[in-house]
mmCIF file of C-alpha atoms in Angstrom:
data_model
loop_
_atom_site.group_PDB
_atom_site.id
_atom_site.type_symbol
_atom_site.label_atom_id
_atom_site.label_comp_id
_atom_site.label_asym_id
_atom_site.label_seq_id
_atom_site.Cartn_x
_atom_site.Cartn_y
_atom_site.Cartn_z
ATOM 1 C CA UNK A 1 -15.839 -24.639 7.724
ATOM 2 C CA UNK A 2 -15.906 -22.862 11.113
ATOM 3 C CA UNK A 3 -14.906 -19.257 11.337
ATOM 4 C CA UNK A 4 -12.061 -20.681 13.652
ATOM 5 C CA UNK A 5 -10.747 -23.130 11.166
ATOM 6 C CA UNK A 6 -10.854 -20.309 8.563
ATOM 7 C CA UNK A 7 -8.709 -18.109 10.793
ATOM 8 C CA UNK A 8 -6.127 -21.249 11.159
ATOM 9 C CA UNK A 9 -5.557 -21.417 7.470
ATOM 10 C CA UNK A 10 -1.900 -20.768 6.461
ATOM 11 C CA UNK A 11 -2.438 -17.927 3.962
ATOM 12 C CA UNK A 12 -2.279 -15.151 6.749
ATOM 13 C CA UNK A 13 0.318 -16.510 9.340
ATOM 14 C CA UNK A 14 -0.205 -13.203 11.985
ATOM 15 C CA UNK A 15 -3.819 -14.211 11.910
ATOM 16 C CA UNK A 16 -3.291 -17.838 12.622
ATOM 17 C CA UNK A 17 -0.606 -16.887 15.157
ATOM 18 C CA UNK A 18 -3.043 -14.673 17.105
ATOM 19 C CA UNK A 19 -5.774 -16.991 16.784
ATOM 20 C CA UNK A 20 -3.631 -19.748 18.556
ATOM 21 C CA UNK A 21 -2.270 -17.600 21.029
ATOM 22 C CA UNK A 22 -5.337 -15.665 22.083
ATOM 23 C CA UNK A 23 -8.154 -18.078 21.305
ATOM 24 C CA UNK A 24 -6.532 -21.554 21.722
ATOM 25 C CA UNK A 25 -3.915 -20.738 24.578
ATOM 26 C CA UNK A 26 -1.128 -22.284 22.487
ATOM 27 C CA UNK A 27 2.203 -21.462 23.776
ATOM 28 C CA UNK A 28 4.298 -18.749 21.750
ATOM 29 C CA UNK A 29 7.263 -21.353 21.964
ATOM 30 C CA UNK A 30 5.843 -24.113 20.567
ATOM 31 C CA UNK A 31 7.177 -25.436 17.189
ATOM 32 C CA UNK A 32 4.324 -24.320 15.206
ATOM 33 C CA UNK A 33 4.296 -20.796 16.786
ATOM 34 C CA UNK A 34 7.657 -20.417 16.127
ATOM 35 C CA UNK A 35 7.546 -21.235 12.468
ATOM 36 C CA UNK A 36 4.516 -18.950 12.245
ATOM 37 C CA UNK A 37 6.315 -16.177 13.520
ATOM 38 C CA UNK A 38 8.925 -16.303 11.049
ATOM 39 C CA UNK A 39 6.454 -16.597 8.264
ATOM 40 C CA UNK A 40 4.700 -13.519 9.355
ATOM 41 C CA UNK A 41 6.967 -11.332 7.196
ATOM 42 C CA UNK A 42 5.953 -13.424 4.126
ATOM 43 C CA UNK A 43 2.309 -12.408 4.252
ATOM 44 C CA UNK A 44 1.953 -10.336 1.013
ATOM 45 C CA UNK A 45 1.094 -6.902 2.682
ATOM 46 C CA UNK A 46 3.820 -7.119 5.135
ATOM 47 C CA UNK A 47 6.390 -8.287 2.234
ATOM 48 C CA UNK A 48 5.329 -5.244 -0.049
ATOM 49 C CA UNK A 49 5.288 -2.788 2.929
ATOM 50 C CA UNK A 50 9.019 -4.179 3.930
ATOM 51 C CA UNK A 51 10.356 -4.155 0.254
ATOM 52 C CA UNK A 52 8.975 -0.317 -0.259
ATOM 53 C CA UNK A 53 10.409 0.778 3.181
ATOM 54 C CA UNK A 54 13.768 -0.693 2.055
ATOM 55 C CA UNK A 55 13.469 1.190 -1.135
ATOM 56 C CA UNK A 56 12.788 4.465 0.586
ATOM 57 C CA UNK A 57 15.955 4.007 2.888
ATOM 58 C CA UNK A 58 17.835 3.547 -0.226
ATOM 59 C CA UNK A 59 16.736 6.489 -1.825
ATOM 60 C CA UNK A 60 17.235 8.428 1.278
ATOM 61 C CA UNK A 61 21.006 7.916 1.156
ATOM 62 C CA UNK A 62 20.754 10.127 -2.153
ATOM 63 C CA UNK A 63 18.051 12.493 -1.037
ATOM 64 C CA UNK A 64 15.580 13.252 1.834
ATOM 65 C CA UNK A 65 12.664 10.931 1.305
ATOM 66 C CA UNK A 66 11.032 10.710 4.597
ATOM 67 C CA UNK A 67 11.506 14.258 5.639
ATOM 68 C CA UNK A 68 9.424 15.941 8.473
ATOM 69 C CA UNK A 69 6.436 15.898 6.807
ATOM 70 C CA UNK A 70 6.926 12.781 5.135
ATOM 71 C CA UNK A 71 7.122 10.748 8.303
ATOM 72 C CA UNK A 72 3.518 11.486 9.235
ATOM 73 C CA UNK A 73 2.226 11.157 5.526
ATOM 74 C CA UNK A 74 -1.219 9.545 5.743
ATOM 75 C CA UNK A 75 -0.906 6.679 5.179
ATOM 76 C CA UNK A 76 2.619 5.898 3.600
ATOM 77 C CA UNK A 77 4.868 7.595 6.051
ATOM 78 C CA UNK A 78 7.381 6.176 8.350
ATOM 79 C CA UNK A 79 5.142 6.463 11.231
ATOM 80 C CA UNK A 80 2.077 4.866 9.972
ATOM 81 C CA UNK A 81 3.904 1.969 8.369
ATOM 82 C CA UNK A 82 5.547 1.205 11.428
ATOM 83 C CA UNK A 83 2.056 1.219 13.249
ATOM 84 C CA UNK A 84 0.488 -0.973 10.433
ATOM 85 C CA UNK A 85 3.212 -3.523 10.275
ATOM 86 C CA UNK A 86 2.881 -3.893 14.209
ATOM 87 C CA UNK A 87 -1.097 -4.402 13.695
ATOM 88 C CA UNK A 88 -0.020 -7.009 10.944
ATOM 89 C CA UNK A 89 1.819 -8.835 13.622
ATOM 90 C CA UNK A 90 5.108 -8.600 11.669
ATOM 91 C CA UNK A 91 8.401 -10.156 13.153
ATOM 92 C CA UNK A 92 10.512 -7.237 14.489
ATOM 93 C CA UNK A 93 13.667 -9.353 14.188
ATOM 94 C CA UNK A 94 13.770 -8.238 10.452
ATOM 95 C CA UNK A 95 16.475 -5.941 9.975
ATOM 96 C CA UNK A 96 14.211 -3.505 7.873
ATOM 97 C CA UNK A 97 11.949 -3.048 10.657
ATOM 98 C CA UNK A 98 14.595 -2.386 13.202
ATOM 99 C CA UNK A 99 16.032 0.386 10.888
ATOM 100 C CA UNK A 100 12.407 1.685 10.508
ATOM 101 C CA UNK A 101 12.051 1.742 14.176
ATOM 102 C CA UNK A 102 15.364 3.550 14.769
ATOM 103 C CA UNK A 103 14.432 5.899 12.067
ATOM 104 C CA UNK A 104 11.166 6.564 13.757
ATOM 105 C CA UNK A 105 12.819 6.843 17.555
ATOM 106 C CA UNK A 106 15.084 9.389 16.201
ATOM 107 C CA UNK A 107 12.314 11.802 15.663
ATOM 108 C CA UNK A 108 11.012 11.521 19.123
ATOM 109 C CA UNK A 109 10.674 14.554 21.027
ATOM 110 C CA UNK A 110 12.997 15.354 24.220
ATOM 111 C CA UNK A 111 9.773 14.918 26.378
ATOM 112 C CA UNK A 112 9.094 11.493 24.939
ATOM 113 C CA UNK A 113 6.447 12.213 22.711
ATOM 114 C CA UNK A 114 5.845 12.122 18.712
ATOM 115 C CA UNK A 115 4.536 14.775 16.524
ATOM 116 C CA UNK A 116 3.340 15.105 12.915
ATOM 117 C CA UNK A 117 5.858 18.062 12.793
ATOM 118 C CA UNK A 118 8.516 16.921 15.241
ATOM 119 C CA UNK A 119 7.925 19.995 17.121
ATOM 120 C CA UNK A 120 6.513 20.106 20.613
ATOM 121 C CA UNK A 121 3.810 22.376 19.638
ATOM 122 C CA UNK A 122 1.906 19.783 17.626
ATOM 123 C CA UNK A 123 2.562 16.748 19.969
ATOM 124 C CA UNK A 124 -0.348 14.349 19.790
ATOM 125 C CA UNK A 125 -1.128 11.749 22.394
ATOM 126 C CA UNK A 126 -2.940 9.319 19.954
ATOM 127 C CA UNK A 127 0.130 9.321 17.482
ATOM 128 C CA UNK A 128 2.552 8.796 20.623
ATOM 129 C CA UNK A 129 0.563 5.861 22.118
ATOM 130 C CA UNK A 130 0.207 4.274 18.378
ATOM 131 C CA UNK A 131 3.998 4.410 17.795
ATOM 132 C CA UNK A 132 4.873 3.193 21.604
ATOM 133 C CA UNK A 133 2.327 0.178 21.266
ATOM 134 C CA UNK A 134 4.004 -0.715 17.767
ATOM 135 C CA UNK A 135 7.634 -0.373 19.525
ATOM 136 C CA UNK A 136 6.722 -2.720 22.110
ATOM 137 C CA UNK A 137 5.594 -5.217 19.645
ATOM 138 C CA UNK A 138 8.844 -4.975 17.794
ATOM 139 C CA UNK A 139 10.767 -5.593 20.920
ATOM 140 C CA UNK A 140 11.575 -2.228 22.312
ATOM 141 C CA UNK A 141 9.690 -2.528 25.612
ATOM 142 C CA UNK A 142 12.862 -2.154 27.946
ATOM 143 C CA UNK A 143 14.130 0.721 25.667
ATOM 144 C CA UNK A 144 14.393 3.910 27.887
ATOM 145 C CA UNK A 145 13.025 5.924 24.896
ATOM 146 C CA UNK A 146 9.814 3.983 25.161
ATOM 147 C CA UNK A 147 9.495 4.121 28.833
ATOM 148 C CA UNK A 148 10.030 7.849 28.676
ATOM 149 C CA UNK A 149 7.115 7.626 26.072
ATOM 150 C CA UNK A 150 4.985 6.102 28.464
ATOM 151 C CA UNK A 151 6.005 8.619 31.360
ATOM 152 C CA UNK A 152 4.788 11.369 28.926
ATOM 153 C CA UNK A 153 1.469 9.946 28.176
ATOM 154 C CA UNK A 154 0.835 10.089 31.992
ATOM 155 C CA UNK A 155 2.076 13.622 32.150
ATOM 156 C CA UNK A 156 -0.233 14.706 29.598
ATOM 157 C CA UNK A 157 -3.282 12.885 30.089
ATOM 158 C CA UNK A 158 -3.531 12.679 34.274
ATOM 159 C CA UNK A 159 -3.184 16.364 34.864
ATOM 160 C CA UNK A 160 -5.870 17.112 32.238
ATOM 161 C CA UNK A 161 -8.117 14.462 33.494
ATOM 162 C CA UNK A 162 -8.388 12.809 29.830
ATOM 163 C CA UNK A 163 -6.623 12.865 26.632
ATOM 164 C CA UNK A 164 -5.981 16.423 25.463
ATOM 165 C CA UNK A 165 -5.686 17.139 21.783
ATOM 166 C CA UNK A 166 -5.226 20.448 19.970
ATOM 167 C CA UNK A 167 -8.047 19.668 17.611
ATOM 168 C CA UNK A 168 -10.152 20.058 20.825
ATOM 169 C CA UNK A 169 -10.030 23.866 20.115
ATOM 170 C CA UNK A 170 -12.667 23.700 17.697
ATOM 171 C CA UNK A 171 -15.067 20.927 18.983
ATOM 172 C CA UNK A 172 -17.050 20.576 22.043
ATOM 173 C CA UNK A 173 -15.274 18.148 24.399
ATOM 174 C CA UNK A 174 -12.948 18.918 27.050
ATOM 175 C CA UNK A 175 -11.042 15.692 26.365
ATOM 176 C CA UNK A 176 -10.644 13.354 23.356
ATOM 177 C CA UNK A 177 -13.163 10.471 23.191
ATOM 178 C CA UNK A 178 -12.323 9.119 19.686
ATOM 179 C CA UNK A 179 -8.667 8.449 20.603
ATOM 180 C CA UNK A 180 -9.461 6.320 23.954
ATOM 181 C CA UNK A 181 -9.123 3.109 22.230
ATOM 182 C CA UNK A 182 -5.796 3.611 20.862
ATOM 183 C CA UNK A 183 -4.292 5.087 24.007
ATOM 184 C CA UNK A 184 -5.982 2.050 26.015
ATOM 185 C CA UNK A 185 -4.228 -0.362 23.517
ATOM 186 C CA UNK A 186 -0.905 1.248 24.179
ATOM 187 C CA UNK A 187 -1.570 0.627 28.018
ATOM 188 C CA UNK A 188 -2.404 -2.967 27.592
ATOM 189 C CA UNK A 189 0.890 -3.378 26.048
ATOM 190 C CA UNK A 190 2.852 -1.150 28.566
ATOM 191 C CA UNK A 191 6.072 -3.111 29.493
ATOM 192 C CA UNK A 192 7.386 -3.785 32.886
ATOM 193 C CA UNK A 193 9.594 -0.456 33.022
ATOM 194 C CA UNK A 194 6.348 1.654 33.144
ATOM 195 C CA UNK A 195 5.649 2.656 36.743
ATOM 196 C CA UNK A 196 2.826 0.980 37.618
ATOM 197 C CA UNK A 197 1.078 3.552 39.793
ATOM 198 C CA UNK A 198 0.886 5.823 36.756
ATOM 199 C CA UNK A 199 -0.462 2.833 34.545
ATOM 200 C CA UNK A 200 -3.204 1.977 37.092
ATOM 201 C CA UNK A 201 -4.505 5.563 37.185
ATOM 202 C CA UNK A 202 -4.175 6.111 33.345
ATOM 203 C CA UNK A 203 -6.399 2.763 32.846
ATOM 204 C CA UNK A 204 -8.846 3.562 35.575
ATOM 205 C CA UNK A 205 -9.599 7.032 34.026
ATOM 206 C CA UNK A 206 -9.672 6.355 30.461
ATOM 207 C CA UNK A 207 -12.067 2.945 30.860
ATOM 208 C CA UNK A 208 -14.255 5.054 33.073
ATOM 209 C CA UNK A 209 -14.394 7.506 30.250
ATOM 210 C CA UNK A 210 -15.351 4.906 27.651
ATOM 211 C CA UNK A 211 -17.887 3.558 29.907
ATOM 212 C CA UNK A 212 -19.236 7.004 30.694
ATOM 213 C CA UNK A 213 -20.259 7.147 26.884
ATOM 214 C CA UNK A 214 -21.181 3.592 26.346
ATOM 215 C CA UNK A 215 -18.133 3.003 24.252
ATOM 216 C CA UNK A 216 -19.258 4.572 21.060
ATOM 217 C CA UNK A 217 -21.857 7.322 21.951
ATOM 218 C CA UNK A 218 -19.679 10.407 22.326
ATOM 219 C CA UNK A 219 -20.789 12.810 19.783
ATOM 220 C CA UNK A 220 -22.571 15.910 21.136
ATOM 221 C CA UNK A 221 -26.293 16.461 19.397
ATOM 222 C CA UNK A 222 -25.504 20.148 19.168
ATOM 223 C CA UNK A 223 -22.269 20.323 16.985
ATOM 224 C CA UNK A 224 -24.318 21.707 14.059
ATOM 225 C CA UNK A 225 -25.583 24.551 15.915
ATOM 226 C CA UNK A 226 -22.394 25.342 17.500
ATOM 227 C CA UNK A 227 -20.647 25.446 14.130
ATOM 228 C CA UNK A 228 -23.228 27.823 12.911
ATOM 229 C CA UNK A 229 -22.614 30.038 15.889
ATOM 230 C CA UNK A 230 -19.024 29.950 14.958
ATOM 231 C CA UNK A 231 -19.855 31.162 11.592
ATOM 232 C CA UNK A 232 -21.941 33.850 12.744
ATOM 233 C CA UNK A 233 -19.692 35.360 15.546
ATOM 234 C CA UNK A 234 -18.847 39.100 15.479
ATOM 235 C CA UNK A 235 -15.840 40.154 13.961
ATOM 236 C CA UNK A 236 -12.919 40.074 16.299
ATOM 237 C CA UNK A 237 -14.336 37.328 18.386
ATOM 238 C CA UNK A 238 -12.228 34.325 18.663
ATOM 239 C CA UNK A 239 -13.456 30.867 18.018
ATOM 240 C CA UNK A 240 -12.164 29.886 21.369
ATOM 241 C CA UNK A 241 -14.341 32.414 22.938
ATOM 242 C CA UNK A 242 -17.457 30.996 21.180
ATOM 243 C CA UNK A 243 -16.778 27.512 22.180
ATOM 244 C CA UNK A 244 -15.920 28.311 25.955
ATOM 245 C CA UNK A 245 -19.467 30.612 26.099
ATOM 246 C CA UNK A 246 -21.239 27.495 24.269
ATOM 247 C CA UNK A 247 -20.026 25.027 26.664
ATOM 248 C CA UNK A 248 -21.162 27.110 29.536
ATOM 249 C CA UNK A 249 -24.508 27.856 28.292
ATOM 250 C CA UNK A 250 -25.141 24.371 26.591
ATOM 251 C CA UNK A 251 -24.223 21.534 28.981
ATOM 252 C CA UNK A 252 -24.910 18.114 27.445
ATOM 253 C CA UNK A 253 -24.679 15.006 29.872
ATOM 254 C CA UNK A 254 -23.339 12.051 28.618
ATOM 255 C CA UNK A 255 -26.747 9.988 28.298
ATOM 256 C CA UNK A 256 -27.687 12.675 25.554
ATOM 257 C CA UNK A 257 -24.481 11.920 23.461
ATOM 258 C CA UNK A 258 -25.036 10.254 20.128
ATOM 259 C CA UNK A 259 -23.047 7.500 18.422
ATOM 260 C CA UNK A 260 -20.037 8.371 16.046
ATOM 261 C CA UNK A 261 -21.498 6.821 12.632
ATOM 262 C CA UNK A 262 -17.982 5.781 11.369
ATOM 263 C CA UNK A 263 -17.375 3.825 14.549
ATOM 264 C CA UNK A 264 -20.301 1.309 13.492
ATOM 265 C CA UNK A 265 -18.037 0.298 10.136
ATOM 266 C CA UNK A 266 -15.290 -2.064 11.145
ATOM 267 C CA UNK A 267 -11.918 -1.532 9.437
ATOM 268 C CA UNK A 268 -8.465 -2.715 9.600
ATOM 269 C CA UNK A 269 -6.097 -1.580 10.040
ATOM 270 C CA UNK A 270 -7.415 1.691 11.872
ATOM 271 C CA UNK A 271 -5.523 4.875 12.189
ATOM 272 C CA UNK A 272 -6.201 7.913 14.611
ATOM 273 C CA UNK A 273 -9.965 7.258 14.027
ATOM 274 C CA UNK A 274 -10.766 3.696 15.490
ATOM 275 C CA UNK A 275 -14.020 1.906 15.595
ATOM 276 C CA UNK A 276 -16.504 0.347 18.179
ATOM 277 C CA UNK A 277 -14.766 -3.095 17.460
ATOM 278 C CA UNK A 278 -11.327 -1.692 18.252
ATOM 279 C CA UNK A 279 -12.576 -0.132 21.206
ATOM 280 C CA UNK A 280 -14.059 -3.341 22.842
ATOM 281 C CA UNK A 281 -10.772 -4.818 21.779
ATOM 282 C CA UNK A 282 -8.803 -2.512 23.806
ATOM 283 C CA UNK A 283 -10.965 -3.318 26.838
ATOM 284 C CA UNK A 284 -10.479 -6.992 26.265
ATOM 285 C CA UNK A 285 -6.767 -6.600 25.937
ATOM 286 C CA UNK A 286 -6.787 -4.707 29.274
ATOM 287 C CA UNK A 287 -8.651 -7.601 30.820
ATOM 288 C CA UNK A 288 -11.727 -5.534 31.417
ATOM 289 C CA UNK A 289 -14.600 -7.428 33.068
ATOM 290 C CA UNK A 290 -18.051 -7.532 31.629
ATOM 291 C CA UNK A 291 -20.243 -4.698 32.510
ATOM 292 C CA UNK A 292 -23.715 -4.188 31.300
ATOM 293 C CA UNK A 293 -22.740 -0.720 29.551
ATOM 294 C CA UNK A 294 -20.964 -2.852 26.917
ATOM 295 C CA UNK A 295 -23.847 -4.977 25.859
ATOM 296 C CA UNK A 296 -24.987 -2.395 23.124
ATOM 297 C CA UNK A 297 -21.561 -2.784 21.621
ATOM 298 C CA UNK A 298 -21.452 -6.446 21.911
ATOM 299 C CA UNK A 299 -24.785 -6.921 20.410
ATOM 300 C CA UNK A 300 -23.950 -4.587 17.292
ATOM 301 C CA UNK A 301 -20.543 -6.787 17.068
ATOM 302 C CA UNK A 302 -22.947 -9.933 16.964
ATOM 303 C CA UNK A 303 -25.278 -8.511 14.361
ATOM 304 C CA UNK A 304 -22.582 -7.904 11.837
ATOM 305 C CA UNK A 305 -21.862 -11.380 11.778
ATOM 306 C CA UNK A 306 -22.799 -13.092 8.598
ATOM 307 C CA UNK A 307 -24.212 -16.602 8.275
ATOM 308 C CA UNK A 308 -21.078 -18.030 7.441
ATOM 309 C CA UNK A 309 -19.514 -16.799 11.110
ATOM 310 C CA UNK A 310 -17.468 -14.262 9.530
ATOM 311 C CA UNK A 311 -17.232 -10.503 9.507
ATOM 312 C CA UNK A 312 -16.741 -8.121 6.322
ATOM 313 C CA UNK A 313 -14.270 -5.309 6.005
ATOM 314 C CA UNK A 314 -16.417 -2.321 5.988
ATOM 315 C CA UNK A 315 -14.108 0.481 5.911
ATOM 316 C CA UNK A 316 -10.615 0.384 4.244
ATOM 317 C CA UNK A 317 -7.396 2.458 3.780
ATOM 318 C CA UNK A 318 -6.309 0.600 0.565
ATOM 319 C CA UNK A 319 -4.815 2.714 -1.743
ATOM 320 C CA UNK A 320 -3.526 5.196 0.774
ATOM 321 C CA UNK A 321 -0.862 2.537 2.417
ATOM 322 C CA UNK A 322 2.067 1.257 0.977
ATOM 323 C CA UNK A 323 0.237 -2.031 0.457
ATOM 324 C CA UNK A 324 -3.632 -3.059 0.364
ATOM 325 C CA UNK A 325 -4.923 -5.506 2.918
ATOM 326 C CA UNK A 326 -7.771 -7.625 2.215
ATOM 327 C CA UNK A 327 -10.625 -6.365 0.126
ATOM 328 C CA UNK A 328 -13.452 -4.081 1.188
ATOM 329 C CA UNK A 329 -16.882 -5.524 1.397
ATOM 330 C CA UNK A 330 -15.407 -8.975 1.575
ATOM 331 C CA UNK A 331 -14.927 -11.216 4.554
ATOM 332 C CA UNK A 332 -11.902 -10.170 6.922
ATOM 333 C CA UNK A 333 -9.986 -12.640 8.553
ATOM 334 C CA UNK A 334 -8.222 -9.759 10.546
ATOM 335 C CA UNK A 335 -11.973 -8.217 11.638
ATOM 336 C CA UNK A 336 -13.291 -11.673 12.534
ATOM 337 C CA UNK A 337 -10.186 -12.495 14.582
ATOM 338 C CA UNK A 338 -10.996 -9.263 16.459
ATOM 339 C CA UNK A 339 -14.652 -9.967 16.679
ATOM 340 C CA UNK A 340 -14.230 -13.626 18.120
ATOM 341 C CA UNK A 341 -11.390 -12.523 20.592
ATOM 342 C CA UNK A 342 -13.839 -9.739 21.940
ATOM 343 C CA UNK A 343 -16.897 -11.945 22.014
ATOM 344 C CA UNK A 344 -14.871 -14.833 23.666
ATOM 345 C CA UNK A 345 -13.308 -12.395 26.445
ATOM 346 C CA UNK A 346 -16.985 -11.188 27.362
ATOM 347 C CA UNK A 347 -18.453 -14.600 27.344
ATOM 348 C CA UNK A 348 -20.910 -14.125 24.226
ATOM 349 C CA UNK A 349 -19.252 -16.976 22.348
ATOM 350 C CA UNK A 350 -17.375 -20.226 23.037
ATOM 351 C CA UNK A 351 -14.302 -21.519 21.649
#
């Protein structure tokens, strides 16, 4: 059986739907696709998540279950469950998903962003991007709250010249490289109401940054000595001061950056920390054309294909989510789907 035939089996309706749509070009309005969309919520991981969020809402009528901390709870809270359901291609017409989406939107900051603490101080761009992409998938693309969220991404990213993050205070980047894939996937899903000029500037800026680090080579080689310098700093010297002095005294060009090891292990679903495959998927979803700088990443994807044409699940959040998804170390339909979509887009495989 070919890998494509395997993806078209009936046991994972979301995989089959996306394979037909993205690889075979089937109309989403066909009878088969309409039926598959209705069946997506019967997929066991989706059905389990929906059952458990429904139970959480019923419990919340008696006491607060998803409180401020619980909404972000990794990876069972309302935020992550909404994101994972979108990754699984769940059908947003289900009233349980609509209730979850409205619950999440009720926590949106006035400026349009989302925060683990639901306070502006801890606003996080990658969380906002992940939630916005999920909301668009579930039919909220024309909702003013979603449009406001996209505008906030532009307000945060463009003046900074990259993705800002509070965690950067303790690392050696001026903008976050790790979360570029999530932000780019959010841009790929942007609805028509998002200003096109802002969208184009964001896309150009972030795609260029991913190119500059050859997709997955964004770790500075001097992190260990920097952390030692932080540890040995004189009493009363702020870590921020050590960081600024280190950056001034130890410039590192992009071509000396090394790979992020975890990015070479493919997982599904991903959280705030993606992988090389999701980064390349983001570029494919944005319809970015082939560039020789992507060849190392494409070769790594090809190298991980098994003799049966399938890819394994290397990294997993099983045991941490409301439902397990596939088995770690076994061939994965979701990883295989993503890999074939990427290789097909960049002309490395024919369908």
